[in-house]
Amino acid sequence: MLEKENKITIGNIESATIFFGSGDENFRHLRSISGADISARGAEVFIKGTQEEVEFSSELIRNLLDIVETENRLSINDINYMNNLLKRGEKARYKDIVSGVLLNTVSGKGIKAKTLGQKRYIQAILKDDVVFGIGPAGTGKTYLAVVMAVRALRNKEVERIILVRPAVEAGEKLGFLPGDFIEKVNPYLRPLYDSLFDILGVDITQRYLEKNIIEVAPLAYMRGRTLNDAFIILDEAQNTTPQQMKMFLTRLGFGSKAVITGDITQVDLPVDEYSGLIEIQKILSNVKGVSFEYLTREDVIRHPLVQLIINAYEQYDERNSGH
């Protein structure tokens, strides 16, 4: 078979240092997973192999250099992510995935998609009025939904934001916690407050809460309401019953948008209760204006170990599924 060859020149010494990694660990890992023969001399990378191998490895390296240029960093996780993306036949360039700042946080940090899964999730929220974001912890489901809600509020597309969570006991009885009902459910709502504080800052968040521009409430408080001109987020939706899910979805009024997030592998409902998030995928799968976006462990953007932990749990579940 005819051997092909390609050469890619890295722009500057700083970029080359990041690309190769400490002790050349990035480059060694790249070589270990590549079907092509990859070598380097100075800031030049040489790729040899079949036409298919050379084209694939060249595209991978160009994407990795995109990451270096855009993020000023490169890790083995980044290499694995882009390699898996290309193997699935995805042609998106990294710079296209992360293009477009959604909004800036109170500290001035620009928020944008970090993975192709996140990009598609954001595009679905922009396009459809009801979006389900399903996937494991750390994929940005809730945070990006809150970002898009704040963005819609700033753009005057909605008049208020309503953040909802089911108050389901995950191992600790609410009855034994101190305080009245609101104080008891506050721990369940804390992750939503944390997202708001990060995006808007504590002062603006508190002001919006006082003016009812932002409302954070347990799911039970939604019954009997019709929500117009609002961006509504139902978080931890795997812990809703089918009846609660129907109740929530039928609250949607004119000019409103709903994003429902959850992890169907983390259901805390009693054993005899069926998850509304699992059921709704069968009910609404063909309804126009409703999107289901599935994030995976490849979209995890927390500590690199989180990806490995999720992977280990999935492997354990597969091994024990027959027992």
PDB file of C-alpha atoms in Angstrom:
ATOM      1  CA  MET A   1       0.000   0.000   0.000  1.00  0.00           C
ATOM      2  CA  LEU A   2       1.308   3.425  -0.979  1.00  0.00           C
ATOM      3  CA  GLU A   3       2.682   5.349   2.000  1.00  0.00           C
ATOM      4  CA  LYS A   4       1.717   8.983   2.444  1.00  0.00           C
ATOM      5  CA  GLU A   5       3.451  11.690   4.444  1.00  0.00           C
ATOM      6  CA  ASN A   6       2.443  15.061   5.869  1.00  0.00           C
ATOM      7  CA  LYS A   7       4.210  17.772   7.855  1.00  0.00           C
ATOM      8  CA  ILE A   8       2.561  20.187  10.304  1.00  0.00           C
ATOM      9  CA  THR A   9       4.537  23.151  11.619  1.00  0.00           C
ATOM     10  CA  ILE A  10       3.623  24.532  15.055  1.00  0.00           C
ATOM     11  CA  GLY A  11       3.487  28.340  15.005  1.00  0.00           C
ATOM     12  CA  ASN A  12       5.740  29.269  17.926  1.00  0.00           C
ATOM     13  CA  ILE A  13       7.847  27.783  20.698  1.00  0.00           C
ATOM     14  CA  GLU A  14       5.242  28.479  23.425  1.00  0.00           C
ATOM     15  CA  SER A  15       2.573  26.574  21.501  1.00  0.00           C
ATOM     16  CA  ALA A  16       5.005  23.729  20.804  1.00  0.00           C
ATOM     17  CA  THR A  17       5.865  23.454  24.509  1.00  0.00           C
ATOM     18  CA  ILE A  18       2.156  23.166  25.430  1.00  0.00           C
ATOM     19  CA  PHE A  19       1.456  20.770  22.544  1.00  0.00           C
ATOM     20  CA  PHE A  20       4.237  18.314  23.461  1.00  0.00           C
ATOM     21  CA  GLY A  21       3.474  18.522  27.197  1.00  0.00           C
ATOM     22  CA  SER A  22       5.623  18.176  30.265  1.00  0.00           C
ATOM     23  CA  GLY A  23       8.323  15.611  29.530  1.00  0.00           C
ATOM     24  CA  ASP A  24       6.667  15.133  26.098  1.00  0.00           C
ATOM     25  CA  GLU A  25       3.798  13.247  27.800  1.00  0.00           C
ATOM     26  CA  ASN A  26       1.164  14.607  25.407  1.00  0.00           C
ATOM     27  CA  PHE A  27       3.198  13.674  22.359  1.00  0.00           C
ATOM     28  CA  ARG A  28       3.981  10.183  23.654  1.00  0.00           C
ATOM     29  CA  HIS A  29       0.275   9.587  24.302  1.00  0.00           C
ATOM     30  CA  LEU A  30      -0.628  10.917  20.838  1.00  0.00           C
ATOM     31  CA  ARG A  31       1.838   8.497  19.240  1.00  0.00           C
ATOM     32  CA  SER A  32       0.504   5.578  21.310  1.00  0.00           C
ATOM     33  CA  ILE A  33      -3.095   6.016  20.091  1.00  0.00           C
ATOM     34  CA  SER A  34      -2.333   6.931  16.490  1.00  0.00           C
ATOM     35  CA  GLY A  35      -2.472   4.459  13.609  1.00  0.00           C
ATOM     36  CA  ALA A  36       0.100   6.556  11.763  1.00  0.00           C
ATOM     37  CA  ASP A  37       3.808   6.879  12.484  1.00  0.00           C
ATOM     38  CA  ILE A  38       4.224  10.284  14.139  1.00  0.00           C
ATOM     39  CA  SER A  39       7.599  11.902  14.832  1.00  0.00           C
ATOM     40  CA  ALA A  40       8.849  15.403  15.555  1.00  0.00           C
ATOM     41  CA  ARG A  41      11.858  17.591  14.933  1.00  0.00           C
ATOM     42  CA  GLY A  42      11.810  20.936  16.690  1.00  0.00           C
ATOM     43  CA  ALA A  43       8.396  22.523  16.076  1.00  0.00           C
ATOM     44  CA  GLU A  44       7.655  20.272  13.096  1.00  0.00           C
ATOM     45  CA  VAL A  45       5.487  17.159  13.324  1.00  0.00           C
ATOM     46  CA  PHE A  46       5.817  14.446  10.654  1.00  0.00           C
ATOM     47  CA  ILE A  47       3.022  11.957   9.941  1.00  0.00           C
ATOM     48  CA  LYS A  48       3.558   8.796   7.848  1.00  0.00           C
ATOM     49  CA  GLY A  49       1.178   5.972   6.974  1.00  0.00           C
ATOM     50  CA  THR A  50      -1.693   5.123   4.665  1.00  0.00           C
ATOM     51  CA  GLN A  51      -3.651   8.021   3.191  1.00  0.00           C
ATOM     52  CA  GLU A  52      -6.482   7.383   5.665  1.00  0.00           C
ATOM     53  CA  GLU A  53      -4.114   7.236   8.666  1.00  0.00           C
ATOM     54  CA  VAL A  54      -2.283  10.404   7.628  1.00  0.00           C
ATOM     55  CA  GLU A  55      -5.506  12.342   6.994  1.00  0.00           C
ATOM     56  CA  PHE A  56      -7.002  11.252  10.322  1.00  0.00           C
ATOM     57  CA  SER A  57      -3.872  12.034  12.377  1.00  0.00           C
ATOM     58  CA  SER A  58      -3.358  15.377  10.600  1.00  0.00           C
ATOM     59  CA  GLU A  59      -6.949  16.413  11.377  1.00  0.00           C
ATOM     60  CA  LEU A  60      -6.483  15.323  15.003  1.00  0.00           C
ATOM     61  CA  ILE A  61      -3.264  17.330  15.371  1.00  0.00           C
ATOM     62  CA  ARG A  62      -4.884  20.434  13.800  1.00  0.00           C
ATOM     63  CA  ASN A  63      -7.701  20.164  16.359  1.00  0.00           C
ATOM     64  CA  LEU A  64      -5.214  19.763  19.211  1.00  0.00           C
ATOM     65  CA  LEU A  65      -3.380  22.887  18.023  1.00  0.00           C
ATOM     66  CA  ASP A  66      -6.780  24.656  18.028  1.00  0.00           C
ATOM     67  CA  ILE A  67      -7.061  23.759  21.734  1.00  0.00           C
ATOM     68  CA  VAL A  68      -3.533  25.044  22.400  1.00  0.00           C
ATOM     69  CA  GLU A  69      -4.317  28.318  20.613  1.00  0.00           C
ATOM     70  CA  THR A  70      -7.782  28.791  22.174  1.00  0.00           C
ATOM     71  CA  GLU A  71      -7.253  27.503  25.732  1.00  0.00           C
ATOM     72  CA  ASN A  72      -3.479  27.899  26.146  1.00  0.00           C
ATOM     73  CA  ARG A  73      -3.371  24.310  27.446  1.00  0.00           C
ATOM     74  CA  LEU A  74      -3.540  20.688  26.279  1.00  0.00           C
ATOM     75  CA  SER A  75      -4.106  17.527  28.315  1.00  0.00           C
ATOM     76  CA  ILE A  76      -4.314  13.808  27.625  1.00  0.00           C
ATOM     77  CA  ASN A  77      -8.081  14.117  28.243  1.00  0.00           C
ATOM     78  CA  ASP A  78      -8.252  16.676  25.413  1.00  0.00           C
ATOM     79  CA  ILE A  79      -6.341  14.328  23.109  1.00  0.00           C
ATOM     80  CA  ASN A  80      -8.654  11.411  23.933  1.00  0.00           C
ATOM     81  CA  TYR A  81     -11.760  13.570  23.491  1.00  0.00           C
ATOM     82  CA  MET A  82     -10.809  14.847  20.030  1.00  0.00           C
ATOM     83  CA  ASN A  83      -9.578  11.389  18.967  1.00  0.00           C
ATOM     84  CA  ASN A  84     -12.914   9.780  19.966  1.00  0.00           C
ATOM     85  CA  LEU A  85     -14.861  12.582  18.277  1.00  0.00           C
ATOM     86  CA  LEU A  86     -13.064  12.074  14.966  1.00  0.00           C
ATOM     87  CA  LYS A  87     -13.368   8.278  15.215  1.00  0.00           C
ATOM     88  CA  ARG A  88     -17.155   8.711  15.423  1.00  0.00           C
ATOM     89  CA  GLY A  89     -17.008  10.581  12.119  1.00  0.00           C
ATOM     90  CA  GLU A  90     -17.591  14.049  13.604  1.00  0.00           C
ATOM     91  CA  LYS A  91     -15.982  16.712  11.414  1.00  0.00           C
ATOM     92  CA  ALA A  92     -16.352  19.686  13.786  1.00  0.00           C
ATOM     93  CA  ARG A  93     -13.179  21.655  14.427  1.00  0.00           C
ATOM     94  CA  TYR A  94     -12.487  22.496  18.084  1.00  0.00           C
ATOM     95  CA  LYS A  95     -12.393  26.240  17.341  1.00  0.00           C
ATOM     96  CA  ASP A  96     -15.931  25.956  15.898  1.00  0.00           C
ATOM     97  CA  ILE A  97     -17.164  24.045  18.974  1.00  0.00           C
ATOM     98  CA  VAL A  98     -15.979  26.758  21.387  1.00  0.00           C
ATOM     99  CA  SER A  99     -16.821  29.734  19.167  1.00  0.00           C
ATOM    100  CA  GLY A 100     -19.315  32.265  20.453  1.00  0.00           C
ATOM    101  CA  VAL A 101     -19.356  33.511  24.048  1.00  0.00           C
ATOM    102  CA  LEU A 102     -22.833  33.014  25.522  1.00  0.00           C
ATOM    103  CA  LEU A 103     -22.343  35.658  28.216  1.00  0.00           C
ATOM    104  CA  ASN A 104     -19.760  36.931  30.678  1.00  0.00           C
ATOM    105  CA  THR A 105     -19.887  36.070  34.368  1.00  0.00           C
ATOM    106  CA  VAL A 106     -19.724  38.721  37.062  1.00  0.00           C
ATOM    107  CA  SER A 107     -15.942  38.135  37.185  1.00  0.00           C
ATOM    108  CA  GLY A 108     -15.672  38.801  33.436  1.00  0.00           C
ATOM    109  CA  LYS A 109     -15.121  35.173  32.392  1.00  0.00           C
ATOM    110  CA  GLY A 110     -16.654  34.341  29.019  1.00  0.00           C
ATOM    111  CA  ILE A 111     -18.878  31.254  29.084  1.00  0.00           C
ATOM    112  CA  LYS A 112     -18.952  29.074  25.984  1.00  0.00           C
ATOM    113  CA  ALA A 113     -19.440  25.447  24.994  1.00  0.00           C
ATOM    114  CA  LYS A 114     -16.458  23.222  25.759  1.00  0.00           C
ATOM    115  CA  THR A 115     -17.559  20.055  23.959  1.00  0.00           C
ATOM    116  CA  LEU A 116     -19.588  19.153  20.878  1.00  0.00           C
ATOM    117  CA  GLY A 117     -22.312  17.714  23.134  1.00  0.00           C
ATOM    118  CA  GLN A 118     -22.563  21.034  24.970  1.00  0.00           C
ATOM    119  CA  LYS A 119     -22.650  22.942  21.660  1.00  0.00           C
ATOM    120  CA  ARG A 120     -25.596  20.854  20.445  1.00  0.00           C
ATOM    121  CA  TYR A 121     -27.351  21.253  23.803  1.00  0.00           C
ATOM    122  CA  ILE A 122     -27.038  25.053  23.569  1.00  0.00           C
ATOM    123  CA  GLN A 123     -28.242  25.077  19.945  1.00  0.00           C
ATOM    124  CA  ALA A 124     -31.276  22.993  20.957  1.00  0.00           C
ATOM    125  CA  ILE A 125     -32.133  25.481  23.734  1.00  0.00           C
ATOM    126  CA  LEU A 126     -31.931  28.347  21.228  1.00  0.00           C
ATOM    127  CA  LYS A 127     -34.143  26.482  18.740  1.00  0.00           C
ATOM    128  CA  ASP A 128     -36.809  24.644  20.755  1.00  0.00           C
ATOM    129  CA  ASP A 129     -39.180  25.635  23.557  1.00  0.00           C
ATOM    130  CA  VAL A 130     -38.811  22.357  25.505  1.00  0.00           C
ATOM    131  CA  VAL A 131     -35.363  20.769  25.808  1.00  0.00           C
ATOM    132  CA  PHE A 132     -34.300  17.755  27.842  1.00  0.00           C
ATOM    133  CA  GLY A 133     -30.608  17.633  28.797  1.00  0.00           C
ATOM    134  CA  ILE A 134     -29.788  14.106  29.951  1.00  0.00           C
ATOM    135  CA  GLY A 135     -26.376  12.937  31.107  1.00  0.00           C
ATOM    136  CA  PRO A 136     -23.985  12.314  34.009  1.00  0.00           C
ATOM    137  CA  ALA A 137     -22.695  14.764  36.602  1.00  0.00           C
ATOM    138  CA  GLY A 138     -20.173  17.358  35.459  1.00  0.00           C
ATOM    139  CA  THR A 139     -21.397  17.693  31.871  1.00  0.00           C
ATOM    140  CA  GLY A 140     -22.710  21.230  32.437  1.00  0.00           C
ATOM    141  CA  LYS A 141     -26.419  20.382  32.013  1.00  0.00           C
ATOM    142  CA  THR A 142     -27.696  22.632  34.808  1.00  0.00           C
ATOM    143  CA  TYR A 143     -25.029  25.321  34.615  1.00  0.00           C
ATOM    144  CA  LEU A 144     -25.497  25.894  30.874  1.00  0.00           C
ATOM    145  CA  ALA A 145     -29.286  25.906  31.296  1.00  0.00           C
ATOM    146  CA  VAL A 146     -28.929  28.677  33.919  1.00  0.00           C
ATOM    147  CA  VAL A 147     -26.516  30.529  31.599  1.00  0.00           C
ATOM    148  CA  MET A 148     -29.057  30.380  28.771  1.00  0.00           C
ATOM    149  CA  ALA A 149     -31.821  31.533  31.138  1.00  0.00           C
ATOM    150  CA  VAL A 150     -29.791  34.573  32.249  1.00  0.00           C
ATOM    151  CA  ARG A 151     -28.932  35.271  28.601  1.00  0.00           C
ATOM    152  CA  ALA A 152     -32.627  35.199  27.648  1.00  0.00           C
ATOM    153  CA  LEU A 153     -33.440  37.525  30.565  1.00  0.00           C
ATOM    154  CA  ARG A 154     -30.720  39.998  29.561  1.00  0.00           C
ATOM    155  CA  ASN A 155     -31.928  39.921  25.948  1.00  0.00           C
ATOM    156  CA  LYS A 156     -35.481  40.639  27.196  1.00  0.00           C
ATOM    157  CA  GLU A 157     -36.721  37.395  25.611  1.00  0.00           C
ATOM    158  CA  VAL A 158     -38.331  36.488  28.961  1.00  0.00           C
ATOM    159  CA  GLU A 159     -39.421  38.493  31.997  1.00  0.00           C
ATOM    160  CA  ARG A 160     -38.315  36.057  34.685  1.00  0.00           C
ATOM    161  CA  ILE A 161     -36.431  32.867  35.475  1.00  0.00           C
ATOM    162  CA  ILE A 162     -37.964  30.021  37.453  1.00  0.00           C
ATOM    163  CA  LEU A 163     -35.641  27.311  38.771  1.00  0.00           C
ATOM    164  CA  VAL A 164     -37.297  24.155  40.065  1.00  0.00           C
ATOM    165  CA  ARG A 165     -36.122  20.972  41.771  1.00  0.00           C
ATOM    166  CA  PRO A 166     -37.967  17.987  43.231  1.00  0.00           C
ATOM    167  CA  ALA A 167     -37.270  17.726  46.973  1.00  0.00           C
ATOM    168  CA  VAL A 168     -36.502  14.005  46.989  1.00  0.00           C
ATOM    169  CA  GLU A 169     -34.683  12.512  49.934  1.00  0.00           C
ATOM    170  CA  ALA A 170     -31.368  10.974  48.910  1.00  0.00           C
ATOM    171  CA  GLY A 171     -30.552   9.003  52.024  1.00  0.00           C
ATOM    172  CA  GLU A 172     -31.403  11.710  54.576  1.00  0.00           C
ATOM    173  CA  LYS A 173     -34.911  12.214  55.914  1.00  0.00           C
ATOM    174  CA  LEU A 174     -36.236  15.759  55.520  1.00  0.00           C
ATOM    175  CA  GLY A 175     -38.173  15.365  58.751  1.00  0.00           C
ATOM    176  CA  PHE A 176     -34.949  15.180  60.738  1.00  0.00           C
ATOM    177  CA  LEU A 177     -33.496  18.358  59.267  1.00  0.00           C
ATOM    178  CA  PRO A 178     -33.959  21.580  61.276  1.00  0.00           C
ATOM    179  CA  GLY A 179     -36.269  24.442  60.283  1.00  0.00           C
ATOM    180  CA  ASP A 180     -39.546  24.918  58.451  1.00  0.00           C
ATOM    181  CA  PHE A 181     -40.318  23.412  55.038  1.00  0.00           C
ATOM    182  CA  ILE A 182     -38.529  26.122  53.019  1.00  0.00           C
ATOM    183  CA  GLU A 183     -35.402  25.783  55.150  1.00  0.00           C
ATOM    184  CA  LYS A 184     -35.569  22.002  54.752  1.00  0.00           C
ATOM    185  CA  VAL A 185     -35.710  22.101  50.939  1.00  0.00           C
ATOM    186  CA  ASN A 186     -33.028  24.803  50.598  1.00  0.00           C
ATOM    187  CA  PRO A 187     -30.176  22.222  50.476  1.00  0.00           C
ATOM    188  CA  TYR A 188     -31.856  20.698  47.408  1.00  0.00           C
ATOM    189  CA  LEU A 189     -31.920  24.090  45.707  1.00  0.00           C
ATOM    190  CA  ARG A 190     -28.358  25.085  46.655  1.00  0.00           C
ATOM    191  CA  PRO A 191     -26.736  23.994  43.324  1.00  0.00           C
ATOM    192  CA  LEU A 192     -29.072  26.376  41.487  1.00  0.00           C
ATOM    193  CA  TYR A 193     -28.108  29.252  43.777  1.00  0.00           C
ATOM    194  CA  ASP A 194     -24.425  28.413  43.258  1.00  0.00           C
ATOM    195  CA  SER A 195     -24.821  28.688  39.473  1.00  0.00           C
ATOM    196  CA  LEU A 196     -26.619  32.029  39.802  1.00  0.00           C
ATOM    197  CA  PHE A 197     -23.979  33.415  42.184  1.00  0.00           C
ATOM    198  CA  ASP A 198     -21.210  32.432  39.751  1.00  0.00           C
ATOM    199  CA  ILE A 199     -22.940  33.990  36.733  1.00  0.00           C
ATOM    200  CA  LEU A 200     -24.650  37.090  38.208  1.00  0.00           C
ATOM    201  CA  GLY A 201     -22.873  37.572  41.526  1.00  0.00           C
ATOM    202  CA  VAL A 202     -24.453  37.403  44.969  1.00  0.00           C
ATOM    203  CA  ASP A 203     -25.782  40.989  45.061  1.00  0.00           C
ATOM    204  CA  ILE A 204     -27.609  40.914  41.707  1.00  0.00           C
ATOM    205  CA  THR A 205     -28.943  37.412  42.400  1.00  0.00           C
ATOM    206  CA  GLN A 206     -30.357  38.533  45.772  1.00  0.00           C
ATOM    207  CA  ARG A 207     -31.918  41.621  44.176  1.00  0.00           C
ATOM    208  CA  TYR A 208     -33.548  39.534  41.431  1.00  0.00           C
ATOM    209  CA  LEU A 209     -34.819  37.048  44.021  1.00  0.00           C
ATOM    210  CA  GLU A 210     -36.335  39.853  46.116  1.00  0.00           C
ATOM    211  CA  LYS A 211     -38.071  41.328  43.039  1.00  0.00           C
ATOM    212  CA  ASN A 212     -39.263  37.862  41.960  1.00  0.00           C
ATOM    213  CA  ILE A 213     -37.401  38.225  38.649  1.00  0.00           C
ATOM    214  CA  ILE A 214     -35.745  34.953  39.663  1.00  0.00           C
ATOM    215  CA  GLU A 215     -37.715  32.354  41.606  1.00  0.00           C
ATOM    216  CA  VAL A 216     -36.166  29.199  43.046  1.00  0.00           C
ATOM    217  CA  ALA A 217     -38.740  26.709  44.257  1.00  0.00           C
ATOM    218  CA  PRO A 218     -39.423  23.035  44.956  1.00  0.00           C
ATOM    219  CA  LEU A 219     -41.445  21.254  42.274  1.00  0.00           C
ATOM    220  CA  ALA A 220     -44.512  20.911  44.529  1.00  0.00           C
ATOM    221  CA  TYR A 221     -44.961  24.706  44.359  1.00  0.00           C
ATOM    222  CA  MET A 222     -45.611  24.550  40.581  1.00  0.00           C
ATOM    223  CA  ARG A 223     -48.969  22.799  40.825  1.00  0.00           C
ATOM    224  CA  GLY A 224     -51.890  24.921  39.582  1.00  0.00           C
ATOM    225  CA  ARG A 225     -49.733  27.651  38.037  1.00  0.00           C
ATOM    226  CA  THR A 226     -49.440  28.840  34.423  1.00  0.00           C
ATOM    227  CA  LEU A 227     -46.009  30.304  33.660  1.00  0.00           C
ATOM    228  CA  ASN A 228     -45.937  32.960  30.905  1.00  0.00           C
ATOM    229  CA  ASP A 229     -42.874  34.828  29.549  1.00  0.00           C
ATOM    230  CA  ALA A 230     -40.558  32.727  31.702  1.00  0.00           C
ATOM    231  CA  PHE A 231     -37.452  30.595  31.284  1.00  0.00           C
ATOM    232  CA  ILE A 232     -38.143  27.552  33.476  1.00  0.00           C
ATOM    233  CA  ILE A 233     -35.528  24.976  34.462  1.00  0.00           C
ATOM    234  CA  LEU A 234     -36.433  21.685  36.091  1.00  0.00           C
ATOM    235  CA  ASP A 235     -33.235  20.261  37.572  1.00  0.00           C
ATOM    236  CA  GLU A 236     -32.661  16.695  38.867  1.00  0.00           C
ATOM    237  CA  ALA A 237     -35.677  15.625  36.801  1.00  0.00           C
ATOM    238  CA  GLN A 238     -34.812  11.942  37.177  1.00  0.00           C
ATOM    239  CA  ASN A 239     -36.385  12.295  40.638  1.00  0.00           C
ATOM    240  CA  THR A 240     -39.803  13.303  39.319  1.00  0.00           C
ATOM    241  CA  THR A 241     -42.629  10.783  39.090  1.00  0.00           C
ATOM    242  CA  PRO A 242     -44.522  10.524  35.743  1.00  0.00           C
ATOM    243  CA  GLN A 243     -47.387  12.518  37.304  1.00  0.00           C
ATOM    244  CA  GLN A 244     -45.028  15.275  38.466  1.00  0.00           C
ATOM    245  CA  MET A 245     -43.375  15.447  35.034  1.00  0.00           C
ATOM    246  CA  LYS A 246     -46.765  15.853  33.334  1.00  0.00           C
ATOM    247  CA  MET A 247     -47.772  18.478  35.898  1.00  0.00           C
ATOM    248  CA  PHE A 248     -44.567  20.447  35.263  1.00  0.00           C
ATOM    249  CA  LEU A 249     -44.698  20.320  31.456  1.00  0.00           C
ATOM    250  CA  THR A 250     -48.322  21.479  31.398  1.00  0.00           C
ATOM    251  CA  ARG A 251     -47.396  24.643  33.364  1.00  0.00           C
ATOM    252  CA  LEU A 252     -45.747  26.094  30.230  1.00  0.00           C
ATOM    253  CA  GLY A 253     -47.458  29.323  29.152  1.00  0.00           C
ATOM    254  CA  PHE A 254     -47.105  31.775  26.262  1.00  0.00           C
ATOM    255  CA  GLY A 255     -43.623  33.119  25.570  1.00  0.00           C
ATOM    256  CA  SER A 256     -42.013  30.557  27.848  1.00  0.00           C
ATOM    257  CA  LYS A 257     -39.199  28.063  27.422  1.00  0.00           C
ATOM    258  CA  ALA A 258     -38.447  24.992  29.574  1.00  0.00           C
ATOM    259  CA  VAL A 259     -35.198  23.082  30.026  1.00  0.00           C
ATOM    260  CA  ILE A 260     -35.382  19.807  31.926  1.00  0.00           C
ATOM    261  CA  THR A 261     -32.107  18.297  33.157  1.00  0.00           C
ATOM    262  CA  GLY A 262     -31.280  15.029  34.840  1.00  0.00           C
ATOM    263  CA  ASP A 263     -29.140  11.915  35.094  1.00  0.00           C
ATOM    264  CA  ILE A 264     -31.191   8.742  34.581  1.00  0.00           C
ATOM    265  CA  THR A 265     -28.452   6.666  36.263  1.00  0.00           C
ATOM    266  CA  GLN A 266     -28.913   8.587  39.555  1.00  0.00           C
ATOM    267  CA  VAL A 267     -32.595   8.054  40.415  1.00  0.00           C
ATOM    268  CA  ASP A 268     -33.306   8.572  44.160  1.00  0.00           C
ATOM    269  CA  LEU A 269     -36.996   7.731  44.023  1.00  0.00           C
ATOM    270  CA  PRO A 270     -38.376   4.813  46.091  1.00  0.00           C
ATOM    271  CA  VAL A 271     -37.930   1.435  44.370  1.00  0.00           C
ATOM    272  CA  ASP A 272     -41.626   1.182  43.487  1.00  0.00           C
ATOM    273  CA  GLU A 273     -41.679   4.640  41.815  1.00  0.00           C
ATOM    274  CA  TYR A 274     -40.900   5.024  38.074  1.00  0.00           C
ATOM    275  CA  SER A 275     -38.861   8.037  36.934  1.00  0.00           C
ATOM    276  CA  GLY A 276     -40.812  10.587  34.913  1.00  0.00           C
ATOM    277  CA  LEU A 277     -37.611  11.495  33.032  1.00  0.00           C
ATOM    278  CA  ILE A 278     -37.187   7.909  31.821  1.00  0.00           C
ATOM    279  CA  GLU A 279     -40.838   7.645  30.770  1.00  0.00           C
ATOM    280  CA  ILE A 280     -41.036  11.012  29.018  1.00  0.00           C
ATOM    281  CA  GLN A 281     -38.419   9.973  26.452  1.00  0.00           C
ATOM    282  CA  LYS A 282     -40.937   7.462  25.064  1.00  0.00           C
ATOM    283  CA  ILE A 283     -43.893   9.859  25.213  1.00  0.00           C
ATOM    284  CA  LEU A 284     -42.416  12.995  23.593  1.00  0.00           C
ATOM    285  CA  SER A 285     -39.758  11.526  21.292  1.00  0.00           C
ATOM    286  CA  ASN A 286     -41.645  12.550  18.113  1.00  0.00           C
ATOM    287  CA  VAL A 287     -43.174  15.842  19.249  1.00  0.00           C
ATOM    288  CA  LYS A 288     -42.045  18.834  17.173  1.00  0.00           C
ATOM    289  CA  GLY A 289     -40.535  21.639  19.255  1.00  0.00           C
ATOM    290  CA  VAL A 290     -39.234  19.184  21.884  1.00  0.00           C
ATOM    291  CA  SER A 291     -35.544  18.177  21.867  1.00  0.00           C
ATOM    292  CA  PHE A 292     -33.689  15.446  23.732  1.00  0.00           C
ATOM    293  CA  GLU A 293     -29.958  16.114  24.016  1.00  0.00           C
ATOM    294  CA  TYR A 294     -27.771  13.385  25.491  1.00  0.00           C
ATOM    295  CA  LEU A 295     -24.470  14.313  27.114  1.00  0.00           C
ATOM    296  CA  THR A 296     -21.938  11.581  27.909  1.00  0.00           C
ATOM    297  CA  ARG A 297     -18.876  11.113  30.079  1.00  0.00           C
ATOM    298  CA  GLU A 298     -16.879  12.666  27.192  1.00  0.00           C
ATOM    299  CA  ASP A 299     -18.671  15.953  27.955  1.00  0.00           C
ATOM    300  CA  VAL A 300     -17.564  15.962  31.612  1.00  0.00           C
ATOM    301  CA  ILE A 301     -15.617  19.151  32.315  1.00  0.00           C
ATOM    302  CA  ARG A 302     -14.910  18.703  36.002  1.00  0.00           C
ATOM    303  CA  HIS A 303     -11.736  17.208  37.442  1.00  0.00           C
ATOM    304  CA  PRO A 304     -10.317  14.625  34.960  1.00  0.00           C
ATOM    305  CA  LEU A 305     -10.895  11.917  37.576  1.00  0.00           C
ATOM    306  CA  VAL A 306     -14.674  12.428  37.303  1.00  0.00           C
ATOM    307  CA  GLN A 307     -14.587  10.956  33.777  1.00  0.00           C
ATOM    308  CA  LEU A 308     -12.673   7.929  35.053  1.00  0.00           C
ATOM    309  CA  ILE A 309     -15.065   7.485  38.001  1.00  0.00           C
ATOM    310  CA  ILE A 310     -18.132   7.590  35.703  1.00  0.00           C
ATOM    311  CA  ASN A 311     -16.426   5.121  33.365  1.00  0.00           C
ATOM    312  CA  ALA A 312     -15.639   2.762  36.268  1.00  0.00           C
ATOM    313  CA  TYR A 313     -19.255   2.855  37.480  1.00  0.00           C
ATOM    314  CA  GLU A 314     -20.552   2.104  33.966  1.00  0.00           C
ATOM    315  CA  GLN A 315     -18.186  -0.873  33.651  1.00  0.00           C
ATOM    316  CA  TYR A 316     -19.222  -2.126  37.093  1.00  0.00           C
ATOM    317  CA  ASP A 317     -22.925  -1.847  36.187  1.00  0.00           C
ATOM    318  CA  GLU A 318     -22.336  -3.725  32.923  1.00  0.00           C
ATOM    319  CA  ARG A 319     -20.499  -6.540  34.740  1.00  0.00           C
ATOM    320  CA  ASN A 320     -23.263  -6.851  37.337  1.00  0.00           C
ATOM    321  CA  SER A 321     -26.313  -6.286  35.109  1.00  0.00           C
ATOM    322  CA  GLY A 322     -26.838 -10.024  34.731  1.00  0.00           C
ATOM    323  CA  HIS A 323     -26.919 -10.654  38.482  1.00  0.00           C
TER     324      HIS A 323
END
